[in-house]
Short mmCIF file of C-alpha atoms in Angstrom, two decimals:
data_model
loop_
_atom_site.label_atom_id
_atom_site.label_comp_id
_atom_site.label_asym_id
_atom_site.label_seq_id
_atom_site.Cartn_x
_atom_site.Cartn_y
_atom_site.Cartn_z
CA MET A 98 -0.47 0.13 -0.40
CA ALA A 99 2.36 2.70 -1.46
CA GLN A 100 -0.19 5.11 -1.43
CA PRO A 101 -3.04 4.60 0.74
CA ASP A 102 -6.69 5.94 0.35
CA TRP A 103 -6.55 7.77 3.65
CA GLN A 104 -10.11 8.73 3.69
CA GLN A 105 -10.57 4.79 3.63
CA LEU A 106 -7.99 4.07 5.65
CA SER A 107 -9.52 6.76 8.37
CA THR A 108 -12.83 4.87 8.04
CA ASP A 109 -11.42 1.25 8.85
CA VAL A 110 -9.18 2.38 12.09
CA ILE A 111 -12.38 3.96 13.49
CA SER A 112 -14.04 0.66 13.19
CA LEU A 113 -10.95 -1.52 14.59
CA LEU A 114 -11.04 1.41 17.35
CA LYS A 115 -15.00 0.70 17.91
CA GLU A 116 -14.62 -3.31 18.21
CA GLY A 117 -11.87 -2.12 20.74
CA ARG A 118 -13.97 -0.25 22.61
CA ARG A 119 -16.48 -3.28 22.79
CA GLN A 120 -13.97 -5.56 24.01
CA VAL A 121 -12.57 -3.09 26.76
CA LEU A 122 -15.99 -2.53 27.86
CA ALA A 123 -16.51 -6.20 28.47
CA LYS A 124 -13.08 -6.63 30.42
CA MET A 125 -13.27 -3.36 32.45
CA HIS A 126 -15.69 -5.15 34.92
CA GLN A 127 -14.00 -7.98 35.47
CA THR A 128 -11.04 -8.36 38.06
CA LEU A 129 -8.01 -6.91 36.20
CA THR A 130 -4.64 -8.13 36.14
CA VAL A 131 -2.50 -5.04 37.15
CA ASP A 132 1.24 -5.23 36.82
CA GLU A 133 3.91 -2.01 37.93
CA LYS A 134 6.04 -1.33 35.23
CA THR A 135 8.86 1.28 36.47
CA SER A 136 7.18 2.11 39.79
CA ARG A 137 3.96 1.56 41.40
CA LYS A 138 2.86 4.64 39.25
CA ASP A 139 3.45 3.13 36.23
CA LEU A 140 1.20 0.38 35.48
CA VAL A 141 -0.17 -2.12 32.58
CA THR A 142 -3.07 -4.10 32.90
CA ASN A 143 -4.05 -7.34 30.83
CA VAL A 144 -6.64 -4.97 28.90
CA ASP A 145 -3.51 -2.83 27.80
CA LYS A 146 -1.78 -5.89 26.51
CA GLY A 147 -4.97 -7.48 25.42
CA ASN A 148 -6.36 -4.41 23.30
CA GLU A 149 -2.57 -3.55 21.97
CA GLN A 150 -2.35 -7.04 20.86
CA PHE A 151 -5.96 -6.77 18.66
CA LEU A 152 -5.32 -3.16 17.59
CA ILE A 153 -1.78 -3.99 16.11
CA GLY A 154 -3.66 -7.61 14.65
CA GLY A 155 -6.05 -5.43 12.93
CA ILE A 156 -3.21 -2.76 11.89
CA ARG A 157 -1.13 -5.96 10.00
CA ALA A 158 -4.15 -6.57 8.17
CA LEU A 159 -4.94 -3.10 6.81
CA ASP A 160 -1.29 -2.03 6.36
CA PRO A 161 0.91 -5.08 6.26
CA ASP A 162 4.52 -3.50 5.01
CA ALA A 163 3.81 -0.99 7.43
CA GLN A 164 6.23 -0.63 10.89
CA VAL A 165 4.22 -0.73 14.05
CA LEU A 166 5.32 1.04 17.60
CA GLY A 167 3.33 0.19 20.07
CA GLU A 168 3.71 1.06 23.96
CA GLU A 169 3.34 -2.45 25.68
CA GLY A 170 5.71 -4.04 22.73
CA PHE A 171 3.94 -6.24 20.70
CA GLY A 172 4.74 -4.41 17.47
CA ASP A 173 7.94 -3.83 16.08
CA THR A 174 11.48 -2.65 16.97
CA VAL A 175 11.02 0.81 14.96
CA THR A 176 14.56 2.66 14.70
CA SER A 177 13.76 4.56 11.78
CA LEU A 178 10.37 6.53 10.58
CA THR A 179 11.07 6.00 6.87
CA GLY A 180 8.33 4.62 5.59
CA ARG A 181 4.72 4.33 7.21
CA VAL A 182 4.84 3.82 11.06
CA TRP A 183 1.70 3.22 13.33
CA ILE A 184 2.33 4.43 17.00
CA VAL A 185 -0.29 2.77 18.96
CA ASP A 186 -1.45 3.41 22.57
CA PRO A 187 -4.02 1.16 23.61
CA ILE A 188 -5.04 2.60 27.13
CA ASP A 189 -3.66 5.97 27.40
CA GLY A 190 -4.06 7.03 31.19
CA THR A 191 -3.70 3.27 32.61
CA MET A 192 -3.94 4.74 36.22
CA ASN A 193 -7.15 6.52 35.48
CA PHE A 194 -8.46 3.00 33.95
CA VAL A 195 -7.46 1.34 36.88
CA LYS A 196 -8.64 3.70 39.82
CA GLN A 197 -11.46 5.45 37.96
CA ARG A 198 -12.52 3.01 34.96
CA ASP A 199 -12.88 6.54 33.08
CA HIS A 200 -11.10 9.37 31.52
CA PHE A 201 -9.09 7.20 29.62
CA ALA A 202 -8.05 6.98 25.66
CA MET A 203 -6.98 4.79 22.84
CA MET A 204 -4.59 6.37 20.56
CA ILE A 205 -3.11 5.72 17.20
CA GLY A 206 -0.99 8.09 14.80
CA ILE A 207 0.13 7.41 11.20
CA TYR A 208 3.47 8.90 10.07
CA GLN A 209 4.51 8.69 6.71
CA ASP A 210 8.24 9.21 6.24
CA GLY A 211 8.25 11.08 9.95
CA VAL A 212 5.44 13.54 8.90
CA GLY A 213 2.30 12.93 10.63
CA GLN A 214 -0.92 11.79 8.40
CA LEU A 215 -3.65 10.74 10.59
CA GLY A 216 -4.51 10.61 14.46
CA PHE A 217 -6.90 9.21 16.26
CA ILE A 218 -7.58 9.76 20.27
CA TYR A 219 -10.73 7.80 21.55
CA ASP A 220 -12.26 8.97 24.48
CA VAL A 221 -13.86 5.76 25.31
CA MET A 222 -15.89 6.38 28.55
CA ASN A 223 -17.70 9.42 26.07
CA ASP A 224 -17.71 6.95 22.88
CA VAL A 225 -16.13 10.06 21.01
CA VAL A 226 -13.32 9.62 18.81
CA TYR A 227 -11.23 12.23 17.89
CA ALA A 228 -9.54 11.67 14.37
CA GLY A 229 -8.09 13.74 11.42
CA GLY A 230 -5.25 15.29 10.18
CA PRO A 231 -3.02 16.46 6.91
CA ALA A 232 -4.15 13.34 5.08
CA VAL A 233 -7.95 14.37 5.19
CA GLY A 234 -7.74 17.97 5.81
CA GLY A 235 -9.41 18.69 9.21
CA VAL A 236 -10.15 17.30 12.93
CA TRP A 237 -13.28 15.49 13.76
CA ALA A 238 -15.13 14.68 17.09
CA ASN A 239 -17.10 11.69 15.79
CA ASP A 240 -19.05 13.39 12.95
CA ARG A 241 -18.71 17.06 13.96
CA GLN A 242 -16.19 19.03 12.42
CA LEU A 243 -13.82 20.91 15.11
CA ASN A 244 -12.79 24.47 14.56
CA ALA A 245 -8.96 25.47 15.57
CA PRO A 246 -9.16 26.56 19.41
CA ALA A 247 -8.88 30.48 19.72
CA ASN A 248 -5.28 31.17 19.73
CA LEU A 249 -5.14 32.58 23.34
CA ALA A 250 -2.40 34.19 24.85
CA LEU A 251 -1.16 32.32 28.60
CA ALA A 252 -3.02 34.72 30.54
CA ASP A 253 -6.02 33.58 29.03
CA GLY A 254 -6.53 30.20 29.36
CA LEU A 255 -5.96 27.27 31.67
CA MET A 256 -3.08 25.04 31.89
CA GLY A 257 -2.79 21.10 31.65
CA MET A 258 0.14 19.62 33.53
CA SER A 259 1.40 16.39 34.60
CA ALA A 260 1.33 16.44 38.57
CA PRO A 261 5.14 15.59 38.95
CA LEU A 262 6.33 18.23 36.79
CA ALA A 263 4.04 20.85 38.37
CA LEU A 264 4.77 19.34 41.67
CA HIS A 265 8.55 19.07 41.35
CA ASP A 266 8.47 22.58 39.77
CA VAL A 267 10.60 21.06 36.43
CA ALA A 268 11.43 23.35 33.61
CA HIS A 269 9.60 26.72 35.66
CA THR A 270 6.34 24.60 35.18
CA GLN A 271 4.89 26.74 38.32
CA ALA A 272 5.64 30.06 36.54
CA ILE A 273 3.94 29.21 33.60
CA VAL A 274 0.83 27.91 35.58
CA GLU A 275 1.01 31.19 37.68
CA ALA A 276 1.06 33.03 34.71
CA SER A 277 -1.97 31.46 33.46
CA SER A 278 -5.45 31.54 34.32
CA GLY A 279 -4.94 27.96 36.56
CA MET A 280 -3.71 24.62 36.49
CA ARG A 281 -5.63 21.27 35.68
CA VAL A 282 -4.41 17.44 35.98
CA TYR A 283 -6.57 15.22 34.08
CA GLY A 284 -4.32 12.20 34.37
CA SER A 285 -4.13 10.93 30.64
CA ALA A 286 -2.17 12.50 27.76
CA GLY A 287 -5.27 11.97 25.53
CA ILE A 288 -7.72 13.40 27.59
CA GLU A 289 -5.47 16.57 28.14
CA ILE A 290 -5.14 17.04 24.41
CA ILE A 291 -8.73 16.81 23.80
CA HIS A 292 -9.20 19.46 26.30
CA VAL A 293 -6.88 21.35 24.02
CA LEU A 294 -8.59 20.43 21.05
CA LEU A 295 -11.96 21.49 21.97
CA GLY A 296 -10.25 24.96 23.50
CA LYS A 297 -10.83 24.00 26.79
CA THR A 298 -7.48 24.35 28.03
CA LEU A 299 -4.61 26.19 25.97
CA GLY A 300 -1.64 23.70 26.62
CA TYR A 301 -0.30 20.84 28.30
CA ILE A 302 3.09 19.95 29.47
CA SER A 303 4.26 16.46 30.30
CA GLN A 304 7.19 14.24 29.85
CA LEU A 305 5.90 11.63 27.08
CA LYS A 306 6.49 8.66 25.06
CA PRO A 307 5.82 8.51 21.44
CA TRP A 308 2.59 6.58 22.18
CA ASP A 309 1.23 9.55 24.41
CA ILE A 310 1.85 12.06 21.60
CA ALA A 311 2.04 10.35 18.28
CA ALA A 312 -1.68 10.90 17.50
CA GLY A 313 -2.05 14.18 19.66
CA GLN A 314 0.56 15.94 17.57
CA ILE A 315 -1.16 15.29 14.44
CA LEU A 316 -4.83 16.65 15.48
CA LEU A 317 -3.24 19.48 17.56
CA ASN A 318 -1.25 20.68 14.58
CA THR A 319 -4.21 20.38 11.99
CA LEU A 320 -5.70 22.91 13.90
CA GLY A 321 -3.18 25.17 14.27
CA VAL A 322 -1.81 24.21 17.79
CA ARG A 323 1.61 23.84 18.55
CA VAL A 324 3.79 20.94 19.60
CA SER A 325 7.36 20.94 20.36
CA THR A 326 9.75 20.33 23.18
CA ILE A 327 9.91 22.66 26.29
CA ASP A 328 12.29 24.68 24.77
CA GLY A 329 10.67 25.16 21.25
CA GLN A 330 12.48 22.18 19.49
CA PRO A 331 10.59 19.76 16.96
CA LEU A 332 9.98 16.53 19.06
CA ASP A 333 12.08 13.00 18.25
CA MET A 334 9.26 10.76 17.71
CA LEU A 335 11.53 7.84 18.61
CA SER A 336 12.22 8.94 21.92
CA SER A 337 11.13 10.38 24.97
CA ASN A 338 10.52 14.02 25.01
CA LEU A 339 9.26 16.97 27.60
CA VAL A 340 6.58 18.36 25.54
CA LEU A 341 5.14 21.24 25.32
CA VAL A 342 1.55 21.76 23.75
CA ALA A 343 0.19 25.40 23.47
CA THR A 344 -1.78 27.56 21.50
CA GLU A 345 0.64 29.79 19.12
CA GLN A 346 0.76 32.76 21.60
CA ALA A 347 0.89 30.87 24.94
CA GLN A 348 4.00 28.55 23.27
CA ARG A 349 5.99 32.07 22.67
CA ASP A 350 4.53 33.03 26.35
CA ILE A 351 6.11 30.06 27.81
CA LEU A 352 9.37 30.00 25.54
CA ARG A 353 9.80 33.67 26.99
CA ILE A 354 9.40 32.33 30.66
CA GLU A 355 11.83 29.38 29.54
CA GLU A 356 14.35 31.83 28.16
CA ASP A 357 14.08 34.27 30.92
CA ASP A 358 15.66 31.67 33.15
CA VAL A 359 19.74 31.81 32.81
CA SER A 360 19.18 28.40 34.90
CA LEU A 361 17.67 26.87 32.37
CA MET B 158 -42.78 24.80 57.07
CA ALA B 159 -41.56 23.21 60.52
CA GLN B 160 -41.46 19.93 59.37
CA PRO B 161 -41.07 19.88 55.47
CA ASP B 162 -41.79 16.68 53.67
CA TRP B 163 -38.20 16.31 52.79
CA GLN B 164 -39.26 13.90 49.68
CA GLN B 165 -41.46 16.23 48.05
CA LEU B 166 -38.56 19.05 49.17
CA SER B 167 -36.14 17.03 47.43
CA THR B 168 -38.17 16.92 44.04
CA ASP B 169 -39.49 20.41 44.05
CA VAL B 170 -35.45 21.53 44.55
CA ILE B 171 -34.43 19.31 41.45
CA SER B 172 -37.12 20.84 39.38
CA LEU B 173 -35.85 24.38 40.43
CA LEU B 174 -32.04 23.51 39.32
CA LYS B 175 -33.27 21.87 35.78
CA GLU B 176 -34.89 25.43 35.38
CA GLY B 177 -31.74 27.14 36.42
CA ARG B 178 -29.93 25.04 33.97
CA ARG B 179 -32.09 25.80 31.39
CA GLN B 180 -31.29 29.30 31.71
CA VAL B 181 -27.50 29.09 32.29
CA LEU B 182 -27.64 26.97 29.25
CA ALA B 183 -29.50 29.59 27.08
CA LYS B 184 -27.02 32.36 28.63
CA MET B 185 -23.62 30.63 28.60
CA HIS B 186 -23.11 31.19 24.63
CA GLN B 187 -23.55 34.86 24.82
CA THR B 188 -21.22 37.03 25.88
CA LEU B 189 -20.38 36.96 29.33
CA THR B 190 -20.02 39.70 31.92
CA VAL B 191 -16.76 38.54 34.00
CA ASP B 192 -15.57 40.25 37.35
CA GLU B 193 -12.60 39.68 39.52
CA LYS B 194 -13.60 39.31 43.03
CA THR B 195 -10.50 39.27 45.34
CA SER B 196 -7.89 38.64 42.24
CA ARG B 197 -7.76 37.75 38.44
CA LYS B 198 -8.11 33.82 39.29
CA ASP B 199 -11.57 34.58 41.52
CA LEU B 200 -14.01 35.52 39.00
CA VAL B 201 -17.96 36.04 39.05
CA THR B 202 -20.33 36.49 36.12
CA ASN B 203 -23.39 37.42 34.83
CA VAL B 204 -24.66 34.14 35.01
CA ASP B 205 -23.63 33.48 38.59
CA LYS B 206 -25.19 36.08 39.58
CA GLY B 207 -28.59 35.45 37.57
CA ASN B 208 -28.70 32.21 38.68
CA GLU B 209 -27.87 32.63 42.35
CA GLN B 210 -31.64 35.37 42.23
CA PHE B 211 -33.31 32.95 40.53
CA LEU B 212 -32.49 29.92 42.73
CA ILE B 213 -33.05 31.94 45.75
CA GLY B 214 -36.24 33.49 44.44
CA GLY B 215 -37.32 29.82 44.25
CA ILE B 216 -35.95 28.73 47.80
CA ARG B 217 -38.14 31.55 49.14
CA ALA B 218 -41.43 30.02 47.44
CA LEU B 219 -40.24 26.90 48.65
CA ASP B 220 -39.69 27.54 52.06
CA PRO B 221 -40.66 31.29 52.90
CA ASP B 222 -38.97 31.55 56.61
CA ALA B 223 -35.79 29.70 56.03
CA GLN B 224 -32.36 31.34 56.08
CA VAL B 225 -30.73 31.34 52.81
CA LEU B 226 -27.00 31.75 52.43
CA GLY B 227 -25.83 32.81 49.07
CA GLU B 228 -22.39 32.73 47.52
CA GLU B 229 -22.91 35.95 45.71
CA GLY B 230 -24.64 38.22 48.59
CA PHE B 231 -28.28 37.69 47.26
CA GLY B 232 -29.23 36.11 50.44
CA ASP B 233 -29.44 36.85 53.89
CA THR B 234 -26.70 37.83 56.25
CA VAL B 235 -26.58 34.53 58.19
CA THR B 236 -24.75 34.38 61.68
CA SER B 237 -26.61 31.12 63.27
CA LEU B 238 -27.19 27.95 62.18
CA THR B 239 -30.34 27.41 64.02
CA GLY B 240 -33.83 26.48 62.18
CA ARG B 241 -33.42 25.76 58.33
CA VAL B 242 -30.54 27.48 56.70
CA TRP B 243 -30.26 26.87 52.76
CA ILE B 244 -26.32 26.90 51.42
CA VAL B 245 -26.55 27.94 47.67
CA ASP B 246 -23.60 27.95 45.25
CA PRO B 247 -25.14 29.43 41.67
CA ILE B 248 -21.87 28.08 39.98
CA ASP B 249 -19.35 26.21 40.96
CA GLY B 250 -16.05 26.52 39.09
CA THR B 251 -16.81 29.98 37.61
CA MET B 252 -13.14 29.64 36.08
CA ASN B 253 -14.21 26.30 34.69
CA PHE B 254 -17.61 27.76 33.35
CA VAL B 255 -15.63 31.03 31.98
CA LYS B 256 -12.65 29.14 30.15
CA GLN B 257 -13.96 25.77 29.00
CA ARG B 258 -18.35 26.25 29.31
CA ASP B 259 -17.56 22.93 30.93
CA HIS B 260 -17.01 21.06 34.20
CA PHE B 261 -19.15 23.49 36.77
CA ALA B 262 -22.18 22.37 39.28
CA MET B 263 -24.83 24.28 41.04
CA MET B 264 -24.99 23.04 44.25
CA ILE B 265 -27.70 23.59 47.26
CA GLY B 266 -27.21 21.98 50.98
CA ILE B 267 -30.19 22.30 53.47
CA TYR B 268 -29.46 22.73 56.96
CA GLN B 269 -31.58 22.30 59.87
CA ASP B 270 -30.25 23.58 63.23
CA GLY B 271 -26.74 22.97 61.75
CA VAL B 272 -27.37 19.47 60.75
CA GLY B 273 -26.87 18.51 56.94
CA GLN B 274 -30.49 17.04 55.65
CA LEU B 275 -30.26 17.44 51.79
CA GLY B 276 -27.76 18.11 49.74
CA PHE B 277 -27.66 18.68 45.86
CA ILE B 278 -24.88 18.93 43.42
CA TYR B 279 -25.46 19.44 39.48
CA ASP B 280 -23.30 18.54 37.10
CA VAL B 281 -24.59 20.64 34.45
CA MET B 282 -22.74 19.50 31.49
CA ASN B 283 -23.78 16.00 31.88
CA ASP B 284 -27.13 16.57 32.87
CA VAL B 285 -26.56 14.62 35.97
CA VAL B 286 -28.23 15.54 39.74
CA TYR B 287 -26.26 14.13 42.54
CA ALA B 288 -29.11 14.75 45.23
CA GLY B 289 -29.45 12.85 48.96
CA GLY B 290 -28.69 13.07 52.41
CA PRO B 291 -29.92 11.56 55.86
CA ALA B 292 -33.76 13.29 55.02
CA VAL B 293 -34.61 10.37 52.39
CA GLY B 294 -32.37 7.54 53.34
CA GLY B 295 -29.53 7.44 50.57
CA VAL B 296 -27.70 9.57 47.58
CA TRP B 297 -28.74 9.14 43.93
CA ALA B 298 -27.24 10.18 40.37
CA ASN B 299 -30.43 11.37 38.88
CA ASP B 300 -32.29 7.85 39.46
CA ARG B 301 -29.75 5.83 39.97
CA GLN B 302 -29.28 5.18 43.70
CA LEU B 303 -25.06 5.25 44.54
CA ASN B 304 -23.35 2.49 46.66
CA ALA B 305 -20.82 4.07 48.87
CA PRO B 306 -17.17 4.27 47.45
CA ALA B 307 -14.98 1.56 48.94
CA ASN B 308 -12.93 2.61 51.88
CA LEU B 309 -9.71 2.94 50.27
CA ALA B 310 -6.40 3.46 52.05
CA LEU B 311 -4.64 6.46 50.66
CA ALA B 312 -2.03 4.52 48.83
CA ASP B 313 -4.49 2.51 46.61
CA GLY B 314 -6.42 5.68 45.39
CA LEU B 315 -6.28 9.46 43.63
CA MET B 316 -6.33 12.41 45.74
CA GLY B 317 -8.45 15.80 44.14
CA MET B 318 -6.18 18.94 45.03
CA SER B 319 -6.63 22.63 44.84
CA ALA B 320 -4.04 23.48 42.41
CA PRO B 321 -2.69 26.43 44.65
CA LEU B 322 -2.38 24.65 47.57
CA ALA B 323 -0.77 21.29 46.10
CA LEU B 324 1.60 23.80 44.43
CA HIS B 325 2.56 25.67 47.57
CA ASP B 326 2.71 22.66 49.32
CA VAL B 327 0.27 24.02 52.24
CA ALA B 328 -0.54 21.62 54.77
CA HIS B 329 1.80 18.69 53.79
CA THR B 330 0.01 18.32 50.51
CA GLN B 331 2.70 17.20 48.34
CA ALA B 332 3.53 14.41 51.10
CA ILE B 333 -0.10 13.52 51.00
CA VAL B 334 -0.08 13.08 47.15
CA GLU B 335 3.36 11.33 46.98
CA ALA B 336 1.45 8.77 49.50
CA SER B 337 -1.66 8.43 47.04
CA SER B 338 -1.55 7.05 43.58
CA GLY B 339 -1.45 10.52 42.21
CA MET B 340 -3.07 13.67 41.76
CA ARG B 341 -6.26 15.00 39.95
CA VAL B 342 -7.01 18.93 39.38
CA TYR B 343 -10.73 19.42 38.21
CA GLY B 344 -10.91 22.85 38.88
CA SER B 345 -14.45 22.78 40.98
CA ALA B 346 -15.20 21.90 44.43
CA GLY B 347 -18.60 20.22 43.19
CA ILE B 348 -17.02 18.16 40.30
CA GLU B 349 -13.90 16.83 42.55
CA ILE B 350 -17.13 16.02 45.15
CA ILE B 351 -18.78 13.78 42.17
CA HIS B 352 -15.26 12.07 41.42
CA VAL B 353 -15.16 11.22 45.36
CA LEU B 354 -18.64 10.08 45.52
CA LEU B 355 -18.49 7.59 42.56
CA GLY B 356 -14.86 6.41 43.76
CA LYS B 357 -13.07 7.72 41.02
CA THR B 358 -11.14 9.79 43.47
CA LEU B 359 -10.72 8.84 47.28
CA GLY B 360 -10.33 12.47 48.30
CA TYR B 361 -9.73 16.07 48.13
CA ILE B 362 -8.25 19.09 49.84
CA SER B 363 -8.86 22.42 49.25
CA GLN B 364 -9.95 25.59 51.14
CA LEU B 365 -13.39 26.04 50.94
CA LYS B 366 -16.34 28.56 51.76
CA PRO B 367 -19.69 27.13 53.15
CA TRP B 368 -21.56 27.41 49.52
CA ASP B 369 -18.31 25.16 48.54
CA ILE B 370 -18.84 22.34 50.61
CA ALA B 371 -22.54 22.33 52.06
CA ALA B 372 -24.15 20.53 49.41
CA GLY B 373 -20.87 18.15 49.41
CA GLN B 374 -20.73 17.46 53.24
CA ILE B 375 -24.09 15.97 53.02
CA LEU B 376 -23.78 13.76 50.07
CA LEU B 377 -20.39 12.82 51.57
CA ASN B 378 -21.45 11.89 54.96
CA THR B 379 -24.49 10.04 53.49
CA LEU B 380 -22.06 7.39 51.60
CA GLY B 381 -19.88 7.33 54.75
CA VAL B 382 -17.16 9.67 53.22
CA ARG B 383 -15.42 11.80 55.89
CA VAL B 384 -15.11 15.71 55.63
CA SER B 385 -13.50 17.68 58.58
CA THR B 386 -10.73 20.20 58.19
CA ILE B 387 -7.52 19.09 57.69
CA ASP B 388 -6.62 18.61 61.43
CA GLY B 389 -9.69 16.46 61.54
CA GLN B 390 -11.98 18.75 62.99
CA PRO B 391 -15.75 19.62 62.23
CA LEU B 392 -16.33 22.10 59.65
CA ASP B 393 -17.19 25.64 60.85
CA MET B 394 -20.11 26.27 58.57
CA LEU B 395 -20.18 29.65 58.93
CA SER B 396 -16.47 30.64 57.87
CA SER B 397 -13.88 29.07 55.06
CA ASN B 398 -12.13 26.01 55.95
CA LEU B 399 -9.21 24.30 54.98
CA VAL B 400 -10.88 20.86 54.08
CA LEU B 401 -10.06 17.18 53.83
CA VAL B 402 -12.45 15.01 52.04
CA ALA B 403 -11.14 11.16 52.09
CA THR B 404 -12.51 7.79 52.86
CA GLU B 405 -12.33 6.56 56.47
CA GLN B 406 -9.35 5.07 55.89
CA ALA B 407 -7.36 7.48 53.53
CA GLN B 408 -8.43 10.14 56.22
CA ARG B 409 -6.49 8.02 59.23
CA ASP B 410 -3.73 8.31 56.73
CA ILE B 411 -3.72 11.57 56.34
CA LEU B 412 -4.01 12.73 59.48
CA ARG B 413 -1.24 10.58 60.57
CA ILE B 414 0.70 12.44 57.94
CA GLU B 415 -0.45 15.98 59.51
CA GLU B 416 0.68 14.92 62.89
CA ASP B 417 3.92 13.37 61.86
CA ASP B 418 5.09 16.75 61.04
CA VAL B 419 5.93 18.67 64.28
CA SER B 420 5.96 22.18 62.28
CA LEU B 421 2.44 21.89 61.64
#
C-alpha cells in the first residue's frame, strides 16, 4: 500500500477502535491483572496488553508492510521513521483506567516518512473519536468537524499539566501555571489533548513517550496548535520528550519564561 | 414549614435546578460579563449572579421562613445555623465555566439546626443531579442510587487537589499526593466531590467557603465519606475551612501525615 486511500483508511481505523472499545468495556468490570512497570505509579493491565495485540492485529491486516510501534511491545522494534509507521497506545491513562474506569483513551498516529498524516484519540467512556490530520484535511469529533481553538495568550486560559512536573517545578512549570488562568490535571495525555483540541485548556506540559503524543501531535497541528519540546524544538518521535503543547501565543509566552531563566 | 416533607422538597429542588440549568445554558454562549472578585483568578459572571437570584427566589417560594446563604450575596446575612438554612452556590467552578463552558456545578445544601439534611450537586453539562442526604436515606445520581465508595487506603487511590495548595505544598499536600496513587485537579469543588461520590478519587483537599462544601458534606457523609478540617475537626459552616474529604482509611492516613510533622 504505497499510496493509501487515506479516507478509507481513516474509516477502517475508526471501525477497529470501536471494536477495541467493545472488548475493553466487556473486560473492564472483571478483575484486572495489574502489573507495575517502572514504579507503583506506572501500571499496565491485561486490558492494555490485550487491546494492543488486538489493535496491532488489525493494523497488520490493513497495512501489512508498515512498521508498528506499540507501548506494550507487541509491535516492531522501530529505529527509523522511513516509510509508514503506526504508533499505538492501547490504553492511555492506565492509572485512570485502573482507579476510575474513566478518563482514558486509545490512540493511534500514522506517520509517513516522519510526517504525521492521520491521528486518532478515542475518549472511550464518552464514546467520541477525535480523528483527522493533513491526509484528510481536518479534525472531527465523531461526525462534527472541529474549528481551530482560539489562539489565546497564556494569561487567558487554563494549562493542563502532568502532576509530577508541576509539583517538582520542573522547567518552570510553576511560573507557567502562575502566569496562566490556572492548572488542571486530568491524568491522561489523550484526555488532556482533547481538552486542548476543544479549546477548554490552551496547552499541556508533560514528559511523554512517542505513543503518548503521536496521535495528538497530528490532530493538534492540523488545528494550528503548536507541539514542541519545552524549549521549542521539534519532537524526536523515537524517544521520550518533555513536551509543550500550546496555542501559538501561549507557546511564545511560555518560551519567554523558559528563556528568561538563565539557570535553564 | 416546621416539618418539611423532605421527599417532596427534594423533588421540588431538583425541578428548580433543572429550570436554572435551562437558563444558564441559554445564556452560556452569549458574551459573559466577567468581573474579578479578590484576584484575576477569582471570577464572577452575570450568569452566577442571575442564577443565584433565580435559585434564591425559588427557595423563598418553597421555604419562606428559612435563612438563605448565597455565594454572591443575594441571600441573608447568616450568623447562626439555628432553624433551617439553605446554602447556595449558583455556579461552582466559575473559572471552568468562563474558560471551558464545562466542568462546573450548581450546589444547594439544606441544614436544620446545623445538621445537614439534603444536598444537591448538579453536573450541569452532563445533566446529572447528585441528590440525597439523611432526610431521604441515600444518594442518587438522577434515578440511580449510589453505593458507598470503597473504603480505600491513601496508597490505593487518586487524590483530588486544589492547585494552589498543592503547588505551594500547604499542609503537607505534596507528601499526601506522594503517598497516594496520584493527583488530579478538576477545578471545581462540586466536580471533585462527584468524583469522590463515584469512587473515582478517594479524597479532595481545598480551602473552601460554606457554599463550596455545604451540599457535598451532606452527600459524602451519607455515603460514609469523611469531611473535616485538615486536622480532623468538624467544619465551621459559617466560615472558610481548609477541608479534607477522604474515605475513612485515607482520612486516617492523611491525619497521620499531618501529625507526624511537628512544624504543623
